[in-house]
């Protein structure tokens, strides 16, 4: 029952935030169910992959996903996610927990800055001439070696963090794409969801190939996350963006403190 409750909470948060809620999957399993980081990461990855795929399919139907960019980032992420999985199996639990708590703190601080106007809501405002620009005629990226390298680097870092910490990487992909591209926010979120689904799925497959197994509790958590994602997507348009950002930031800070305190346990 607890696995279902936590899975629903993670899924709803994922649906509300668009791409950042997956960062709560590991803490839900570590703090809520008492799992270790190496055990929780594969289950979290599968839950994030399934929930993100649900949102990505909707984005594809609406024509919001920049699928070529998503495939490039996911391919780069897939190359580095096995390294993250390998590191996660070798590093001490305390190190992984502390690293995760630091990541959550940074995410929370960025959200607070954004919610209160310190970060522009318009992606073009961050950079008057972002390197990854859309062609006004076709609506597609103007592909150059530089554009390919930037997008691949974003995907590679997201893949490394996916394998290492069991996160989807949306907290990294979304702000990165907002800074380096002029894609509208809805398109960025939809593209990020596709990248998350592919990278997280690949990282989870790598963990399963390494001998990790998903029990009934883990399967319940994954299924509940998908259901929660659908609920969150329906609620997202009815709540103010600032309310969602500040609320999510507060949750991240509370979880980060809990992880710091439990890092040695």
mmCIF file of C-alpha atoms in Angstrom:
data_model
loop_
_atom_site.group_PDB
_atom_site.id
_atom_site.type_symbol
_atom_site.label_atom_id
_atom_site.label_comp_id
_atom_site.label_asym_id
_atom_site.label_seq_id
_atom_site.Cartn_x
_atom_site.Cartn_y
_atom_site.Cartn_z
ATOM 1 C CA UNK A 1 0.000 0.000 0.000
ATOM 2 C CA UNK A 2 2.791 2.456 0.857
ATOM 3 C CA UNK A 3 4.470 1.744 -2.483
ATOM 4 C CA UNK A 4 1.231 2.631 -4.279
ATOM 5 C CA UNK A 5 0.771 5.839 -2.267
ATOM 6 C CA UNK A 6 4.338 6.996 -2.880
ATOM 7 C CA UNK A 7 4.121 6.025 -6.542
ATOM 8 C CA UNK A 8 0.956 8.074 -6.982
ATOM 9 C CA UNK A 9 2.578 11.054 -5.260
ATOM 10 C CA UNK A 10 5.626 10.864 -7.524
ATOM 11 C CA UNK A 11 3.473 10.492 -10.636
ATOM 12 C CA UNK A 12 1.211 13.415 -9.752
ATOM 13 C CA UNK A 13 4.252 15.615 -9.073
ATOM 14 C CA UNK A 14 5.765 14.517 -12.381
ATOM 15 C CA UNK A 15 2.579 15.459 -14.200
ATOM 16 C CA UNK A 16 2.326 18.836 -12.456
ATOM 17 C CA UNK A 17 5.929 19.893 -13.006
ATOM 18 C CA UNK A 18 6.197 18.515 -16.539
ATOM 19 C CA UNK A 19 9.630 16.968 -16.235
ATOM 20 C CA UNK A 20 11.102 17.490 -12.769
ATOM 21 C CA UNK A 21 8.957 15.258 -10.598
ATOM 22 C CA UNK A 22 11.004 12.171 -11.350
ATOM 23 C CA UNK A 23 13.680 13.422 -8.964
ATOM 24 C CA UNK A 24 11.352 12.466 -6.093
ATOM 25 C CA UNK A 25 11.173 8.780 -7.065
ATOM 26 C CA UNK A 26 14.420 7.753 -5.364
ATOM 27 C CA UNK A 27 13.757 9.677 -2.118
ATOM 28 C CA UNK A 28 10.270 8.128 -1.959
ATOM 29 C CA UNK A 29 11.831 4.675 -2.018
ATOM 30 C CA UNK A 30 14.853 5.479 0.180
ATOM 31 C CA UNK A 31 13.087 7.532 2.859
ATOM 32 C CA UNK A 32 9.561 6.205 2.552
ATOM 33 C CA UNK A 33 10.281 2.494 2.153
ATOM 34 C CA UNK A 34 13.784 2.275 3.619
ATOM 35 C CA UNK A 35 15.495 0.987 0.470
ATOM 36 C CA UNK A 36 19.175 1.570 -0.309
ATOM 37 C CA UNK A 37 20.180 3.844 -3.188
ATOM 38 C CA UNK A 38 21.465 1.001 -5.442
ATOM 39 C CA UNK A 39 18.212 -0.924 -4.883
ATOM 40 C CA UNK A 40 15.930 2.075 -5.340
ATOM 41 C CA UNK A 41 17.591 3.511 -8.463
ATOM 42 C CA UNK A 42 16.465 0.847 -11.008
ATOM 43 C CA UNK A 43 12.864 0.894 -9.754
ATOM 44 C CA UNK A 44 12.870 4.696 -9.832
ATOM 45 C CA UNK A 45 14.273 4.669 -13.366
ATOM 46 C CA UNK A 46 11.551 2.323 -14.604
ATOM 47 C CA UNK A 47 8.869 4.407 -12.901
ATOM 48 C CA UNK A 48 10.281 7.607 -14.403
ATOM 49 C CA UNK A 49 10.635 6.008 -17.844
ATOM 50 C CA UNK A 50 7.046 4.731 -17.859
ATOM 51 C CA UNK A 51 5.590 8.018 -16.606
ATOM 52 C CA UNK A 52 7.692 10.098 -19.012
ATOM 53 C CA UNK A 53 6.722 7.869 -21.943
ATOM 54 C CA UNK A 54 3.072 8.522 -21.142
ATOM 55 C CA UNK A 55 3.645 12.270 -21.361
ATOM 56 C CA UNK A 56 5.899 11.987 -24.416
ATOM 57 C CA UNK A 57 3.265 10.096 -26.398
ATOM 58 C CA UNK A 58 0.812 12.892 -25.713
ATOM 59 C CA UNK A 59 3.425 15.437 -26.805
ATOM 60 C CA UNK A 60 4.054 13.533 -30.039
ATOM 61 C CA UNK A 61 0.349 13.513 -30.808
ATOM 62 C CA UNK A 62 0.226 17.282 -30.296
ATOM 63 C CA UNK A 63 3.322 17.851 -32.445
ATOM 64 C CA UNK A 64 5.325 19.383 -29.596
ATOM 65 C CA UNK A 65 8.269 16.950 -29.456
ATOM 66 C CA UNK A 66 11.470 17.862 -31.312
ATOM 67 C CA UNK A 67 12.065 14.192 -31.944
ATOM 68 C CA UNK A 68 15.377 14.512 -33.813
ATOM 69 C CA UNK A 69 16.862 16.517 -30.947
ATOM 70 C CA UNK A 70 15.340 14.081 -28.450
ATOM 71 C CA UNK A 71 16.837 11.076 -30.230
ATOM 72 C CA UNK A 72 20.274 12.722 -30.361
ATOM 73 C CA UNK A 73 20.214 13.590 -26.654
ATOM 74 C CA UNK A 74 18.873 10.160 -25.737
ATOM 75 C CA UNK A 75 21.578 8.432 -27.796
ATOM 76 C CA UNK A 76 24.302 10.436 -26.062
ATOM 77 C CA UNK A 77 22.682 9.730 -22.708
ATOM 78 C CA UNK A 78 22.504 6.020 -23.449
ATOM 79 C CA UNK A 79 26.269 5.959 -23.981
ATOM 80 C CA UNK A 80 27.022 7.354 -20.514
ATOM 81 C CA UNK A 81 24.205 5.876 -18.436
ATOM 82 C CA UNK A 82 26.017 2.496 -18.067
ATOM 83 C CA UNK A 83 28.961 4.392 -16.555
ATOM 84 C CA UNK A 84 26.570 5.984 -14.070
ATOM 85 C CA UNK A 85 25.088 2.569 -13.206
ATOM 86 C CA UNK A 86 28.562 1.151 -12.675
ATOM 87 C CA UNK A 87 29.569 4.046 -10.431
ATOM 88 C CA UNK A 88 26.346 3.696 -8.437
ATOM 89 C CA UNK A 89 27.199 0.071 -7.689
ATOM 90 C CA UNK A 90 30.714 0.975 -6.518
ATOM 91 C CA UNK A 91 30.221 4.199 -4.554
ATOM 92 C CA UNK A 92 29.223 4.072 -0.861
ATOM 93 C CA UNK A 93 25.576 4.635 0.025
ATOM 94 C CA UNK A 94 26.469 7.773 2.000
ATOM 95 C CA UNK A 95 28.213 9.363 -1.003
ATOM 96 C CA UNK A 96 25.263 8.691 -3.310
ATOM 97 C CA UNK A 97 22.742 9.964 -0.785
ATOM 98 C CA UNK A 98 24.698 13.157 -0.168
ATOM 99 C CA UNK A 99 25.116 13.764 -3.901
ATOM 100 C CA UNK A 100 21.403 13.306 -4.434
ATOM 101 C CA UNK A 101 20.591 15.713 -1.611
ATOM 102 C CA UNK A 102 22.880 18.343 -3.145
ATOM 103 C CA UNK A 103 21.189 17.953 -6.524
ATOM 104 C CA UNK A 104 17.755 18.386 -4.933
ATOM 105 C CA UNK A 105 18.914 21.512 -3.104
ATOM 106 C CA UNK A 106 20.156 23.068 -6.351
ATOM 107 C CA UNK A 107 16.877 22.220 -8.086
ATOM 108 C CA UNK A 108 14.887 23.814 -5.256
ATOM 109 C CA UNK A 109 16.945 27.015 -5.325
ATOM 110 C CA UNK A 110 16.551 27.327 -9.097
ATOM 111 C CA UNK A 111 12.786 26.885 -8.825
ATOM 112 C CA UNK A 112 12.496 29.558 -6.144
ATOM 113 C CA UNK A 113 14.517 32.012 -8.238
ATOM 114 C CA UNK A 114 12.375 31.260 -11.259
ATOM 115 C CA UNK A 115 9.089 31.532 -9.348
ATOM 116 C CA UNK A 116 9.929 34.995 -8.030
ATOM 117 C CA UNK A 117 11.132 36.431 -11.311
ATOM 118 C CA UNK A 118 14.905 36.013 -11.058
ATOM 119 C CA UNK A 119 14.863 33.672 -14.034
ATOM 120 C CA UNK A 120 13.030 34.775 -17.127
ATOM 121 C CA UNK A 121 10.030 32.745 -18.223
ATOM 122 C CA UNK A 122 10.734 33.367 -21.880
ATOM 123 C CA UNK A 123 13.503 31.041 -23.078
ATOM 124 C CA UNK A 124 14.697 33.597 -25.570
ATOM 125 C CA UNK A 125 15.184 36.134 -22.775
ATOM 126 C CA UNK A 126 18.006 34.117 -21.261
ATOM 127 C CA UNK A 127 19.987 34.430 -24.493
ATOM 128 C CA UNK A 128 19.128 36.966 -27.239
ATOM 129 C CA UNK A 129 20.684 34.683 -29.832
ATOM 130 C CA UNK A 130 20.689 31.138 -28.461
ATOM 131 C CA UNK A 131 22.984 28.753 -30.335
ATOM 132 C CA UNK A 132 20.203 26.227 -31.020
ATOM 133 C CA UNK A 133 17.658 28.190 -33.041
ATOM 134 C CA UNK A 134 14.553 27.150 -34.939
ATOM 135 C CA UNK A 135 14.084 27.895 -38.604
ATOM 136 C CA UNK A 136 10.994 30.157 -38.834
ATOM 137 C CA UNK A 137 10.014 28.583 -42.166
ATOM 138 C CA UNK A 138 10.147 24.911 -41.143
ATOM 139 C CA UNK A 139 9.866 25.199 -37.363
ATOM 140 C CA UNK A 140 12.811 22.802 -37.024
ATOM 141 C CA UNK A 141 16.305 23.260 -35.632
ATOM 142 C CA UNK A 142 18.949 24.727 -37.906
ATOM 143 C CA UNK A 143 21.331 21.797 -37.575
ATOM 144 C CA UNK A 144 25.027 22.613 -37.386
ATOM 145 C CA UNK A 145 27.949 20.736 -35.787
ATOM 146 C CA UNK A 146 27.763 23.168 -32.852
ATOM 147 C CA UNK A 147 24.047 22.536 -32.307
ATOM 148 C CA UNK A 148 24.598 18.782 -32.435
ATOM 149 C CA UNK A 149 27.489 18.992 -29.957
ATOM 150 C CA UNK A 150 25.509 21.114 -27.464
ATOM 151 C CA UNK A 151 22.458 18.858 -27.521
ATOM 152 C CA UNK A 152 24.608 15.736 -27.282
ATOM 153 C CA UNK A 153 26.445 17.155 -24.250
ATOM 154 C CA UNK A 154 23.137 17.876 -22.487
ATOM 155 C CA UNK A 155 21.943 14.343 -23.195
ATOM 156 C CA UNK A 156 25.228 12.773 -22.090
ATOM 157 C CA UNK A 157 25.164 14.536 -18.711
ATOM 158 C CA UNK A 158 21.514 13.598 -18.212
ATOM 159 C CA UNK A 159 22.358 9.975 -18.999
ATOM 160 C CA UNK A 160 25.247 9.916 -16.531
ATOM 161 C CA UNK A 161 23.021 11.286 -13.756
ATOM 162 C CA UNK A 162 20.255 8.840 -14.674
ATOM 163 C CA UNK A 163 22.505 5.869 -14.195
ATOM 164 C CA UNK A 164 24.247 7.280 -11.121
ATOM 165 C CA UNK A 165 21.310 8.625 -9.112
ATOM 166 C CA UNK A 166 18.260 7.008 -10.682
ATOM 167 C CA UNK A 167 16.771 10.313 -11.867
ATOM 168 C CA UNK A 168 15.201 11.120 -15.208
ATOM 169 C CA UNK A 169 17.257 14.243 -15.837
ATOM 170 C CA UNK A 170 14.378 16.593 -16.587
ATOM 171 C CA UNK A 171 15.625 19.012 -13.918
ATOM 172 C CA UNK A 172 18.762 19.364 -16.078
ATOM 173 C CA UNK A 173 17.344 19.064 -19.611
ATOM 174 C CA UNK A 174 14.549 21.619 -19.279
ATOM 175 C CA UNK A 175 16.628 24.585 -17.979
ATOM 176 C CA UNK A 176 19.477 23.679 -20.333
ATOM 177 C CA UNK A 177 17.205 23.723 -23.381
ATOM 178 C CA UNK A 178 15.623 26.967 -22.210
ATOM 179 C CA UNK A 179 19.050 28.555 -22.093
ATOM 180 C CA UNK A 180 20.502 27.255 -25.371
ATOM 181 C CA UNK A 181 17.408 27.197 -27.603
ATOM 182 C CA UNK A 182 14.396 29.275 -28.622
ATOM 183 C CA UNK A 183 11.959 26.358 -28.439
ATOM 184 C CA UNK A 184 8.704 27.295 -26.618
ATOM 185 C CA UNK A 185 8.426 25.912 -23.091
ATOM 186 C CA UNK A 186 5.696 23.378 -23.938
ATOM 187 C CA UNK A 187 7.919 21.981 -26.680
ATOM 188 C CA UNK A 188 10.905 21.831 -24.332
ATOM 189 C CA UNK A 189 8.947 19.899 -21.713
ATOM 190 C CA UNK A 190 7.525 17.456 -24.283
ATOM 191 C CA UNK A 191 10.976 16.908 -25.810
ATOM 192 C CA UNK A 192 12.482 16.450 -22.363
ATOM 193 C CA UNK A 193 9.887 13.801 -21.525
ATOM 194 C CA UNK A 194 10.860 11.811 -24.603
ATOM 195 C CA UNK A 195 14.549 12.026 -23.689
ATOM 196 C CA UNK A 196 13.779 11.014 -20.098
ATOM 197 C CA UNK A 197 11.719 8.029 -21.242
ATOM 198 C CA UNK A 198 14.472 6.767 -23.543
ATOM 199 C CA UNK A 199 17.465 7.446 -21.281
ATOM 200 C CA UNK A 200 15.802 6.203 -18.102
ATOM 201 C CA UNK A 201 14.555 3.103 -19.876
ATOM 202 C CA UNK A 202 18.029 2.337 -21.192
ATOM 203 C CA UNK A 203 19.636 2.910 -17.792
ATOM 204 C CA UNK A 204 17.031 0.682 -16.136
ATOM 205 C CA UNK A 205 17.680 -2.029 -18.727
ATOM 206 C CA UNK A 206 21.388 -1.812 -17.926
ATOM 207 C CA UNK A 207 20.681 -2.229 -14.223
ATOM 208 C CA UNK A 208 18.390 -5.203 -14.870
ATOM 209 C CA UNK A 209 21.044 -6.766 -17.110
ATOM 210 C CA UNK A 210 23.515 -6.386 -14.242
ATOM 211 C CA UNK A 211 21.312 -8.618 -12.094
ATOM 212 C CA UNK A 212 18.961 -6.171 -10.365
ATOM 213 C CA UNK A 213 15.412 -7.531 -10.002
ATOM 214 C CA UNK A 214 12.081 -5.750 -9.501
ATOM 215 C CA UNK A 215 9.803 -7.268 -6.846
ATOM 216 C CA UNK A 216 6.029 -6.874 -6.466
ATOM 217 C CA UNK A 217 6.409 -3.746 -4.343
ATOM 218 C CA UNK A 218 8.582 -2.133 -6.992
ATOM 219 C CA UNK A 219 6.118 -3.070 -9.727
ATOM 220 C CA UNK A 220 3.274 -1.507 -7.720
ATOM 221 C CA UNK A 221 5.298 1.700 -7.338
ATOM 222 C CA UNK A 222 5.915 1.845 -11.100
ATOM 223 C CA UNK A 223 2.257 1.271 -12.021
ATOM 224 C CA UNK A 224 1.083 3.864 -9.495
ATOM 225 C CA UNK A 225 3.563 6.415 -10.891
ATOM 226 C CA UNK A 226 2.038 6.096 -14.353
ATOM 227 C CA UNK A 227 -1.477 6.529 -12.944
ATOM 228 C CA UNK A 228 -0.334 9.550 -10.956
ATOM 229 C CA UNK A 229 1.264 11.054 -14.067
ATOM 230 C CA UNK A 230 -2.109 11.023 -15.835
ATOM 231 C CA UNK A 231 -3.792 12.693 -12.857
ATOM 232 C CA UNK A 232 -1.046 15.310 -12.591
ATOM 233 C CA UNK A 233 -1.292 16.203 -16.271
ATOM 234 C CA UNK A 234 -5.011 16.896 -15.854
ATOM 235 C CA UNK A 235 -4.412 19.070 -12.786
ATOM 236 C CA UNK A 236 -1.454 21.029 -14.162
ATOM 237 C CA UNK A 237 -3.564 23.482 -16.148
ATOM 238 C CA UNK A 238 -5.746 24.307 -13.152
ATOM 239 C CA UNK A 239 -3.036 25.397 -10.709
ATOM 240 C CA UNK A 240 -0.916 28.592 -10.893
ATOM 241 C CA UNK A 241 2.611 27.991 -12.166
ATOM 242 C CA UNK A 242 4.164 29.854 -9.205
ATOM 243 C CA UNK A 243 2.220 27.712 -6.744
ATOM 244 C CA UNK A 244 3.525 24.542 -8.416
ATOM 245 C CA UNK A 245 7.121 25.812 -8.523
ATOM 246 C CA UNK A 246 7.251 27.007 -4.918
ATOM 247 C CA UNK A 247 5.461 23.912 -3.652
ATOM 248 C CA UNK A 248 7.806 21.589 -5.531
ATOM 249 C CA UNK A 249 10.827 23.567 -4.314
ATOM 250 C CA UNK A 250 9.638 23.217 -0.733
ATOM 251 C CA UNK A 251 9.216 19.466 -1.134
ATOM 252 C CA UNK A 252 12.707 19.192 -2.652
ATOM 253 C CA UNK A 253 14.271 21.087 0.274
ATOM 254 C CA UNK A 254 12.473 18.955 2.864
ATOM 255 C CA UNK A 255 13.558 15.766 1.096
ATOM 256 C CA UNK A 256 17.128 17.049 0.727
ATOM 257 C CA UNK A 257 17.371 17.717 4.467
ATOM 258 C CA UNK A 258 15.964 14.250 5.193
ATOM 259 C CA UNK A 259 18.533 12.702 2.873
ATOM 260 C CA UNK A 260 21.376 14.632 4.519
ATOM 261 C CA UNK A 261 20.229 13.447 7.934
ATOM 262 C CA UNK A 262 19.867 9.836 6.819
ATOM 263 C CA UNK A 263 23.018 9.801 4.704
ATOM 264 C CA UNK A 264 24.958 7.668 7.113
ATOM 265 C CA UNK A 265 22.189 5.236 7.951
#
